[in-house]
């Protein structure tokens, strides 16, 4: 098995002024994997990503990205990364094609500019100055800039914020294409459906600590995925978690001699599981093990 593309071990970051933004975070990202870093505002996601990109110093811990400590970043190493930042600066007056052609010149294995413009759905805007694009269209330019250099590792920091639903679906198709080519991706997003759709594994960061780490479809452990049966009993909402919802519904049906009022069977979504980690009582759980 090849070495992980990203290795993070006991990462700490204390900002000047003493704020402890990362408190001993450890995870790996494997070759060709899409890994989602999830967590509420202020959890430490961007801090972690900026450290991995070599744009921010860490306070403590070990970090390796494509076999290099980002602290010792070289231009060659940078050319192997693609970065879509959360906030991009002022939009330039150059056209979409001019801007991408300019940036393609920095990379030894750049993709074809028009192919990238088509992939992000901006073919009819190729000649338009970037500053005249809508917010969502500019975000697509950011994504295009992130992939123009054919990166081995792509950082996507909330890439679809501001996209309309159709553009998000197109973006997902684009990411699937990159996955098919073997690109390793680190994704942060507040859209849990996006994380579930695109990533194989995920980590949930809460207050600078990993609250959960593991395959996206077993995050939170089997217990958190047990279906919930809800119904009204004499006007009172009742709720029961059970592995055998059909059996419970059959019992309720027999007991009430008919349809229980407002009956529903809900399987917790990734969003429900994610939200359960934000409750003050939530415990730390990594790769299916509670700690
Ligand atoms: N330069 C800085 N100096 C001091 N504190 C900072 C600095 N940058 C970030 N922080 C603090 O560190 C914490 C983590 O911030 P970070 O931007 O990493 O969170 P995030 O998980 O990316 O949030 P969001 O989802 O809002 O992007 C926040 O409480 C933030 O206020």
mmCIF file of C-alpha atoms and ligand atoms in Angstrom:
data_model
loop_
_atom_site.group_PDB
_atom_site.id
_atom_site.type_symbol
_atom_site.label_atom_id
_atom_site.label_comp_id
_atom_site.label_asym_id
_atom_site.label_seq_id
_atom_site.Cartn_x
_atom_site.Cartn_y
_atom_site.Cartn_z
ATOM 1 C CA UNK A 1 0.000 0.000 0.000
ATOM 2 C CA UNK A 2 1.342 3.459 -0.868
ATOM 3 C CA UNK A 3 1.995 6.004 1.878
ATOM 4 C CA UNK A 4 -0.921 8.304 2.670
ATOM 5 C CA UNK A 5 -0.885 11.540 0.664
ATOM 6 C CA UNK A 6 -1.587 13.538 3.821
ATOM 7 C CA UNK A 7 -0.445 12.549 7.307
ATOM 8 C CA UNK A 8 -1.380 14.658 10.306
ATOM 9 C CA UNK A 9 -0.307 13.619 13.774
ATOM 10 C CA UNK A 10 -1.150 15.389 17.017
ATOM 11 C CA UNK A 11 -1.504 18.770 15.302
ATOM 12 C CA UNK A 12 -1.787 21.816 17.550
ATOM 13 C CA UNK A 13 -2.221 25.452 16.643
ATOM 14 C CA UNK A 14 -2.257 28.277 19.148
ATOM 15 C CA UNK A 15 -2.762 31.704 17.619
ATOM 16 C CA UNK A 16 -0.959 34.773 18.868
ATOM 17 C CA UNK A 17 -3.017 35.947 21.809
ATOM 18 C CA UNK A 18 -3.304 32.385 23.085
ATOM 19 C CA UNK A 19 -6.353 30.994 21.254
ATOM 20 C CA UNK A 20 -5.926 27.218 20.922
ATOM 21 C CA UNK A 21 -7.567 26.537 17.506
ATOM 22 C CA UNK A 22 -6.337 22.926 17.013
ATOM 23 C CA UNK A 23 -5.873 20.555 19.937
ATOM 24 C CA UNK A 24 -4.098 17.367 18.964
ATOM 25 C CA UNK A 25 -5.707 16.493 15.618
ATOM 26 C CA UNK A 26 -4.593 13.315 13.773
ATOM 27 C CA UNK A 27 -5.786 11.871 10.458
ATOM 28 C CA UNK A 28 -4.486 10.451 7.165
ATOM 29 C CA UNK A 29 -5.755 10.928 3.622
ATOM 30 C CA UNK A 30 -5.042 8.033 1.283
ATOM 31 C CA UNK A 31 -4.039 8.128 -2.359
ATOM 32 C CA UNK A 32 -7.059 8.777 -4.602
ATOM 33 C CA UNK A 33 -9.429 9.314 -1.693
ATOM 34 C CA UNK A 34 -11.839 12.208 -1.175
ATOM 35 C CA UNK A 35 -11.766 13.138 2.495
ATOM 36 C CA UNK A 36 -14.256 15.587 4.009
ATOM 37 C CA UNK A 37 -13.277 17.817 6.900
ATOM 38 C CA UNK A 38 -16.522 18.824 8.567
ATOM 39 C CA UNK A 39 -17.334 21.043 11.517
ATOM 40 C CA UNK A 40 -19.196 24.184 12.554
ATOM 41 C CA UNK A 41 -17.931 27.733 11.983
ATOM 42 C CA UNK A 42 -14.743 28.296 13.941
ATOM 43 C CA UNK A 43 -14.012 24.580 14.442
ATOM 44 C CA UNK A 44 -10.502 24.904 13.003
ATOM 45 C CA UNK A 45 -10.975 23.509 9.471
ATOM 46 C CA UNK A 46 -9.386 26.421 7.602
ATOM 47 C CA UNK A 47 -6.570 26.587 10.146
ATOM 48 C CA UNK A 48 -5.803 22.904 9.516
ATOM 49 C CA UNK A 49 -6.034 23.294 5.733
ATOM 50 C CA UNK A 50 -3.797 26.374 5.696
ATOM 51 C CA UNK A 51 -1.188 24.427 7.671
ATOM 52 C CA UNK A 52 -1.388 21.556 5.158
ATOM 53 C CA UNK A 53 -1.041 24.027 2.276
ATOM 54 C CA UNK A 54 2.075 25.516 3.864
ATOM 55 C CA UNK A 55 0.490 28.928 4.380
ATOM 56 C CA UNK A 56 0.371 28.790 8.169
ATOM 57 C CA UNK A 57 2.828 27.599 10.809
ATOM 58 C CA UNK A 58 1.788 24.942 13.280
ATOM 59 C CA UNK A 59 2.545 25.109 16.981
ATOM 60 C CA UNK A 60 3.150 21.392 17.476
ATOM 61 C CA UNK A 61 2.697 18.014 15.761
ATOM 62 C CA UNK A 62 3.793 16.248 12.587
ATOM 63 C CA UNK A 63 2.447 17.005 9.110
ATOM 64 C CA UNK A 64 3.390 15.430 5.785
ATOM 65 C CA UNK A 65 1.757 16.353 2.465
ATOM 66 C CA UNK A 66 2.845 14.482 -0.686
ATOM 67 C CA UNK A 67 5.836 13.279 1.316
ATOM 68 C CA UNK A 68 6.963 16.794 2.291
ATOM 69 C CA UNK A 69 6.635 18.896 5.423
ATOM 70 C CA UNK A 70 4.590 21.895 4.162
ATOM 71 C CA UNK A 71 6.809 24.061 6.327
ATOM 72 C CA UNK A 72 9.577 23.389 3.780
ATOM 73 C CA UNK A 73 7.417 23.999 0.702
ATOM 74 C CA UNK A 74 9.168 24.336 -2.660
ATOM 75 C CA UNK A 75 7.728 25.593 -5.941
ATOM 76 C CA UNK A 76 7.793 22.042 -7.364
ATOM 77 C CA UNK A 77 5.795 20.801 -4.388
ATOM 78 C CA UNK A 78 3.288 23.667 -4.761
ATOM 79 C CA UNK A 79 2.801 22.828 -8.455
ATOM 80 C CA UNK A 80 1.457 19.410 -7.376
ATOM 81 C CA UNK A 81 -1.315 21.028 -5.279
ATOM 82 C CA UNK A 82 -4.561 22.612 -6.365
ATOM 83 C CA UNK A 83 -6.194 25.064 -4.012
ATOM 84 C CA UNK A 84 -9.687 26.535 -3.983
ATOM 85 C CA UNK A 85 -9.719 28.977 -1.091
ATOM 86 C CA UNK A 86 -12.795 30.084 0.798
ATOM 87 C CA UNK A 87 -12.304 33.766 0.031
ATOM 88 C CA UNK A 88 -10.721 34.927 -3.145
ATOM 89 C CA UNK A 89 -9.556 38.480 -3.685
ATOM 90 C CA UNK A 90 -10.907 41.090 -6.028
ATOM 91 C CA UNK A 91 -12.109 39.834 -9.405
ATOM 92 C CA UNK A 92 -9.739 40.761 -12.230
ATOM 93 C CA UNK A 93 -10.682 42.557 -15.423
ATOM 94 C CA UNK A 94 -9.122 39.749 -17.494
ATOM 95 C CA UNK A 95 -11.516 37.390 -19.243
ATOM 96 C CA UNK A 96 -12.080 33.854 -17.944
ATOM 97 C CA UNK A 97 -9.927 32.409 -20.745
ATOM 98 C CA UNK A 98 -7.136 35.009 -20.313
ATOM 99 C CA UNK A 99 -6.966 34.395 -16.574
ATOM 100 C CA UNK A 100 -6.833 30.613 -16.908
ATOM 101 C CA UNK A 101 -4.295 30.769 -19.737
ATOM 102 C CA UNK A 102 -2.097 32.972 -17.548
ATOM 103 C CA UNK A 103 -2.239 30.532 -14.613
ATOM 104 C CA UNK A 104 -1.854 27.450 -16.815
ATOM 105 C CA UNK A 105 1.576 28.862 -17.736
ATOM 106 C CA UNK A 106 2.786 28.286 -14.162
ATOM 107 C CA UNK A 107 2.301 24.507 -14.252
ATOM 108 C CA UNK A 108 4.373 21.873 -16.025
ATOM 109 C CA UNK A 109 1.379 19.564 -16.737
ATOM 110 C CA UNK A 110 -1.469 22.093 -17.074
ATOM 111 C CA UNK A 111 -4.818 20.980 -18.442
ATOM 112 C CA UNK A 112 -6.257 22.367 -21.647
ATOM 113 C CA UNK A 113 -7.787 25.762 -20.819
ATOM 114 C CA UNK A 114 -10.970 25.351 -22.879
ATOM 115 C CA UNK A 115 -11.521 21.864 -21.504
ATOM 116 C CA UNK A 116 -11.414 23.263 -17.953
ATOM 117 C CA UNK A 117 -13.707 26.169 -18.886
ATOM 118 C CA UNK A 118 -16.198 23.632 -20.278
ATOM 119 C CA UNK A 119 -15.871 21.380 -17.217
ATOM 120 C CA UNK A 120 -16.873 24.203 -14.844
ATOM 121 C CA UNK A 121 -19.772 25.207 -17.120
ATOM 122 C CA UNK A 122 -18.435 28.569 -18.260
ATOM 123 C CA UNK A 123 -18.018 27.894 -21.996
ATOM 124 C CA UNK A 124 -20.425 30.739 -22.887
ATOM 125 C CA UNK A 125 -18.553 33.126 -20.561
ATOM 126 C CA UNK A 126 -15.002 32.355 -21.731
ATOM 127 C CA UNK A 127 -14.547 35.878 -23.156
ATOM 128 C CA UNK A 128 -16.317 37.697 -20.309
ATOM 129 C CA UNK A 129 -14.212 39.696 -17.815
ATOM 130 C CA UNK A 130 -14.238 37.853 -14.480
ATOM 131 C CA UNK A 131 -15.415 40.976 -12.652
ATOM 132 C CA UNK A 132 -18.622 40.924 -14.707
ATOM 133 C CA UNK A 133 -19.556 37.387 -13.632
ATOM 134 C CA UNK A 134 -22.114 36.581 -10.940
ATOM 135 C CA UNK A 135 -20.920 35.376 -7.511
ATOM 136 C CA UNK A 136 -21.601 31.715 -8.334
ATOM 137 C CA UNK A 137 -19.888 32.041 -11.729
ATOM 138 C CA UNK A 138 -16.795 33.570 -10.078
ATOM 139 C CA UNK A 139 -16.733 30.636 -7.694
ATOM 140 C CA UNK A 140 -16.593 28.363 -10.747
ATOM 141 C CA UNK A 141 -13.575 30.349 -11.937
ATOM 142 C CA UNK A 142 -11.975 29.669 -8.521
ATOM 143 C CA UNK A 143 -12.594 25.954 -9.024
ATOM 144 C CA UNK A 144 -11.174 26.155 -12.570
ATOM 145 C CA UNK A 145 -8.027 27.830 -11.207
ATOM 146 C CA UNK A 146 -7.735 25.062 -8.605
ATOM 147 C CA UNK A 147 -7.707 22.289 -11.192
ATOM 148 C CA UNK A 148 -5.915 23.944 -14.143
ATOM 149 C CA UNK A 149 -2.522 22.604 -12.988
ATOM 150 C CA UNK A 150 -3.739 18.958 -12.929
ATOM 151 C CA UNK A 151 -3.078 18.677 -9.172
ATOM 152 C CA UNK A 152 -2.313 15.391 -7.417
ATOM 153 C CA UNK A 153 -3.917 16.792 -4.279
ATOM 154 C CA UNK A 154 -6.810 19.234 -4.460
ATOM 155 C CA UNK A 155 -7.948 21.364 -1.501
ATOM 156 C CA UNK A 156 -11.545 22.474 -1.810
ATOM 157 C CA UNK A 157 -12.569 24.887 0.949
ATOM 158 C CA UNK A 158 -16.365 25.267 0.735
ATOM 159 C CA UNK A 159 -16.230 25.102 -3.066
ATOM 160 C CA UNK A 160 -19.953 25.283 -3.842
ATOM 161 C CA UNK A 161 -20.995 28.149 -1.589
ATOM 162 C CA UNK A 162 -23.158 30.404 -3.753
ATOM 163 C CA UNK A 163 -23.838 27.752 -6.416
ATOM 164 C CA UNK A 164 -27.391 27.209 -7.586
ATOM 165 C CA UNK A 165 -28.621 23.584 -7.238
ATOM 166 C CA UNK A 166 -27.930 22.737 -10.885
ATOM 167 C CA UNK A 167 -24.396 24.154 -10.680
ATOM 168 C CA UNK A 168 -23.750 22.069 -7.548
ATOM 169 C CA UNK A 169 -24.760 18.896 -9.393
ATOM 170 C CA UNK A 170 -22.493 19.863 -12.300
ATOM 171 C CA UNK A 171 -19.689 20.475 -9.816
ATOM 172 C CA UNK A 172 -20.235 17.016 -8.298
ATOM 173 C CA UNK A 173 -19.892 15.496 -11.778
ATOM 174 C CA UNK A 174 -16.672 17.439 -12.256
ATOM 175 C CA UNK A 175 -15.320 16.097 -8.961
ATOM 176 C CA UNK A 176 -16.287 12.550 -9.937
ATOM 177 C CA UNK A 177 -14.247 13.010 -13.117
ATOM 178 C CA UNK A 178 -11.228 14.116 -11.062
ATOM 179 C CA UNK A 179 -11.745 11.154 -8.728
ATOM 180 C CA UNK A 180 -11.751 8.875 -11.773
ATOM 181 C CA UNK A 181 -8.349 10.295 -12.727
ATOM 182 C CA UNK A 182 -7.007 9.430 -9.256
ATOM 183 C CA UNK A 183 -6.912 12.963 -7.769
ATOM 184 C CA UNK A 184 -6.785 12.996 -3.969
ATOM 185 C CA UNK A 185 -9.174 15.595 -2.556
ATOM 186 C CA UNK A 186 -9.596 17.319 0.781
ATOM 187 C CA UNK A 187 -13.051 18.875 0.906
ATOM 188 C CA UNK A 188 -14.580 21.145 3.508
ATOM 189 C CA UNK A 189 -18.240 21.914 3.181
ATOM 190 C CA UNK A 190 -21.231 22.855 5.292
ATOM 191 C CA UNK A 191 -23.459 20.877 2.897
ATOM 192 C CA UNK A 192 -23.634 17.420 4.453
ATOM 193 C CA UNK A 193 -25.300 15.939 1.363
ATOM 194 C CA UNK A 194 -22.285 17.102 -0.641
ATOM 195 C CA UNK A 195 -19.905 15.389 1.793
ATOM 196 C CA UNK A 196 -21.973 12.189 1.705
ATOM 197 C CA UNK A 197 -22.150 12.295 -2.094
ATOM 198 C CA UNK A 198 -18.472 12.890 -2.792
ATOM 199 C CA UNK A 199 -16.279 11.592 0.016
ATOM 200 C CA UNK A 200 -15.251 8.151 1.190
ATOM 201 C CA UNK A 201 -14.095 9.199 4.669
ATOM 202 C CA UNK A 202 -14.636 12.219 6.859
ATOM 203 C CA UNK A 203 -13.557 13.845 10.081
ATOM 204 C CA UNK A 204 -15.762 16.032 12.235
ATOM 205 C CA UNK A 205 -13.866 18.808 14.010
ATOM 206 C CA UNK A 206 -15.491 20.467 17.001
ATOM 207 C CA UNK A 207 -13.681 23.137 18.993
ATOM 208 C CA UNK A 208 -10.321 22.179 17.494
ATOM 209 C CA UNK A 209 -10.665 18.472 18.374
ATOM 210 C CA UNK A 210 -11.673 15.493 16.251
ATOM 211 C CA UNK A 211 -15.129 14.443 17.383
ATOM 212 C CA UNK A 212 -15.372 11.624 14.843
ATOM 213 C CA UNK A 213 -13.259 10.078 12.097
ATOM 214 C CA UNK A 214 -14.087 7.248 9.745
ATOM 215 C CA UNK A 215 -15.841 6.069 6.579
ATOM 216 C CA UNK A 216 -18.596 8.508 5.657
ATOM 217 C CA UNK A 217 -21.301 5.834 5.848
ATOM 218 C CA UNK A 218 -20.317 4.648 9.321
ATOM 219 C CA UNK A 219 -19.481 8.002 10.917
ATOM 220 C CA UNK A 220 -20.803 8.131 14.446
ATOM 221 C CA UNK A 221 -20.827 4.332 14.767
ATOM 222 C CA UNK A 222 -23.715 1.871 14.198
ATOM 223 C CA UNK A 223 -25.659 3.182 17.202
ATOM 224 C CA UNK A 224 -26.132 6.609 15.627
ATOM 225 C CA UNK A 225 -27.757 5.051 12.526
ATOM 226 C CA UNK A 226 -30.535 3.163 14.321
ATOM 227 C CA UNK A 227 -33.904 4.151 12.792
ATOM 228 C CA UNK A 228 -36.348 6.242 14.821
ATOM 229 C CA UNK A 229 -40.099 5.523 14.843
ATOM 230 C CA UNK A 230 -42.277 8.532 15.715
ATOM 231 C CA UNK A 231 -46.014 8.692 16.186
ATOM 232 C CA UNK A 232 -48.684 10.579 18.160
ATOM 233 C CA UNK A 233 -50.314 8.861 21.086
ATOM 234 C CA UNK A 234 -53.337 10.779 22.381
ATOM 235 C CA UNK A 235 -51.859 14.039 21.101
ATOM 236 C CA UNK A 236 -48.431 13.328 22.696
ATOM 237 C CA UNK A 237 -45.381 12.841 20.445
ATOM 238 C CA UNK A 238 -43.759 9.435 21.084
ATOM 239 C CA UNK A 239 -40.409 8.322 19.740
ATOM 240 C CA UNK A 240 -38.521 5.009 19.859
ATOM 241 C CA UNK A 241 -35.191 3.979 18.340
ATOM 242 C CA UNK A 242 -35.202 0.421 17.071
ATOM 243 C CA UNK A 243 -33.313 -1.870 14.694
ATOM 244 C CA UNK A 244 -36.683 -3.493 13.816
ATOM 245 C CA UNK A 245 -38.971 -0.560 12.918
ATOM 246 C CA UNK A 246 -41.435 -2.792 11.021
ATOM 247 C CA UNK A 247 -41.977 -4.947 14.106
ATOM 248 C CA UNK A 248 -42.663 -1.873 16.260
ATOM 249 C CA UNK A 249 -45.047 -0.438 13.661
ATOM 250 C CA UNK A 250 -46.901 -3.798 13.497
ATOM 251 C CA UNK A 251 -47.229 -3.809 17.303
ATOM 252 C CA UNK A 252 -48.521 -0.225 17.313
ATOM 253 C CA UNK A 253 -50.965 -1.077 14.540
ATOM 254 C CA UNK A 254 -52.299 -4.047 16.535
ATOM 255 C CA UNK A 255 -52.514 -2.090 19.793
ATOM 256 C CA UNK A 256 -54.325 0.875 18.237
ATOM 257 C CA UNK A 257 -56.427 -1.362 15.986
ATOM 258 C CA UNK A 258 -55.473 0.922 13.103
ATOM 259 C CA UNK A 259 -53.014 3.439 11.736
ATOM 260 C CA UNK A 260 -50.988 5.198 14.511
ATOM 261 C CA UNK A 261 -51.390 8.978 14.197
ATOM 262 C CA UNK A 262 -48.664 10.853 12.258
ATOM 263 C CA UNK A 263 -46.513 7.729 11.997
ATOM 264 C CA UNK A 264 -43.037 8.110 10.517
ATOM 265 C CA UNK A 265 -39.891 5.977 10.359
ATOM 266 C CA UNK A 266 -36.748 8.079 10.027
ATOM 267 C CA UNK A 267 -33.248 6.839 9.322
ATOM 268 C CA UNK A 268 -30.758 9.405 10.671
ATOM 269 C CA UNK A 269 -29.051 11.281 7.833
ATOM 270 C CA UNK A 270 -25.413 12.329 7.888
ATOM 271 C CA UNK A 271 -26.727 15.748 8.929
ATOM 272 C CA UNK A 272 -28.561 14.262 11.953
ATOM 273 C CA UNK A 273 -25.404 12.371 12.951
ATOM 274 C CA UNK A 274 -23.246 15.462 12.437
ATOM 275 C CA UNK A 275 -25.596 17.577 14.563
ATOM 276 C CA UNK A 276 -25.500 14.979 17.353
ATOM 277 C CA UNK A 277 -21.767 15.679 17.684
ATOM 278 C CA UNK A 278 -22.402 19.371 18.279
ATOM 279 C CA UNK A 279 -24.419 18.709 21.434
ATOM 280 C CA UNK A 280 -22.435 19.530 24.602
ATOM 281 C CA UNK A 281 -22.767 15.926 25.869
ATOM 282 C CA UNK A 282 -21.321 14.321 22.696
ATOM 283 C CA UNK A 283 -18.297 12.045 23.188
ATOM 284 C CA UNK A 284 -15.196 11.687 21.022
ATOM 285 C CA UNK A 285 -15.345 8.760 18.573
ATOM 286 C CA UNK A 286 -12.666 7.817 16.044
ATOM 287 C CA UNK A 287 -12.667 5.057 13.377
ATOM 288 C CA UNK A 288 -15.597 3.388 15.136
ATOM 289 C CA UNK A 289 -13.945 3.413 18.575
ATOM 290 C CA UNK A 290 -15.154 5.592 21.431
ATOM 291 C CA UNK A 291 -12.522 7.367 23.496
HETATM 292 N N1 LIG B 1 -5.314 34.774 12.629
HETATM 293 C C1 LIG B 1 -6.027 34.377 13.681
HETATM 294 N N2 LIG B 1 -5.764 34.846 14.923
HETATM 295 C C2 LIG B 1 -6.461 34.431 16.002
HETATM 296 N N3 LIG B 1 -7.481 33.553 15.951
HETATM 297 C C3 LIG B 1 -7.802 33.058 14.750
HETATM 298 C C4 LIG B 1 -7.093 33.429 13.558
HETATM 299 N N4 LIG B 1 -7.630 32.756 12.511
HETATM 300 C C5 LIG B 1 -8.630 31.992 13.021
HETATM 301 N N5 LIG B 1 -8.729 32.171 14.356
HETATM 302 C C6 LIG B 1 -9.682 31.511 15.259
HETATM 303 O O1 LIG B 1 -9.463 30.113 15.207
HETATM 304 C C7 LIG B 1 -10.707 29.413 15.235
HETATM 305 C C8 LIG B 1 -10.783 28.475 14.043
HETATM 306 O O2 LIG B 1 -10.919 29.251 12.859
HETATM 307 P P1 LIG B 1 -11.005 28.568 11.419
HETATM 308 O O3 LIG B 1 -11.060 29.676 10.411
HETATM 309 O O4 LIG B 1 -9.920 27.577 11.286
HETATM 310 O O5 LIG B 1 -12.422 27.833 11.522
HETATM 311 P P2 LIG B 1 -13.278 27.072 10.389
HETATM 312 O O6 LIG B 1 -13.603 25.735 10.962
HETATM 313 O O7 LIG B 1 -12.549 27.108 9.103
HETATM 314 O O8 LIG B 1 -14.580 27.958 10.332
HETATM 315 P P3 LIG B 1 -15.588 28.318 9.071
HETATM 316 O O9 LIG B 1 -16.474 27.141 8.889
HETATM 317 O O10 LIG B 1 -16.327 29.496 9.606
HETATM 318 O O11 LIG B 1 -14.743 28.631 7.889
HETATM 319 C C9 LIG B 1 -11.805 30.470 15.254
HETATM 320 O O12 LIG B 1 -12.263 30.613 16.583
HETATM 321 C C10 LIG B 1 -11.114 31.737 14.797
HETATM 322 O O13 LIG B 1 -11.665 32.878 15.410
#
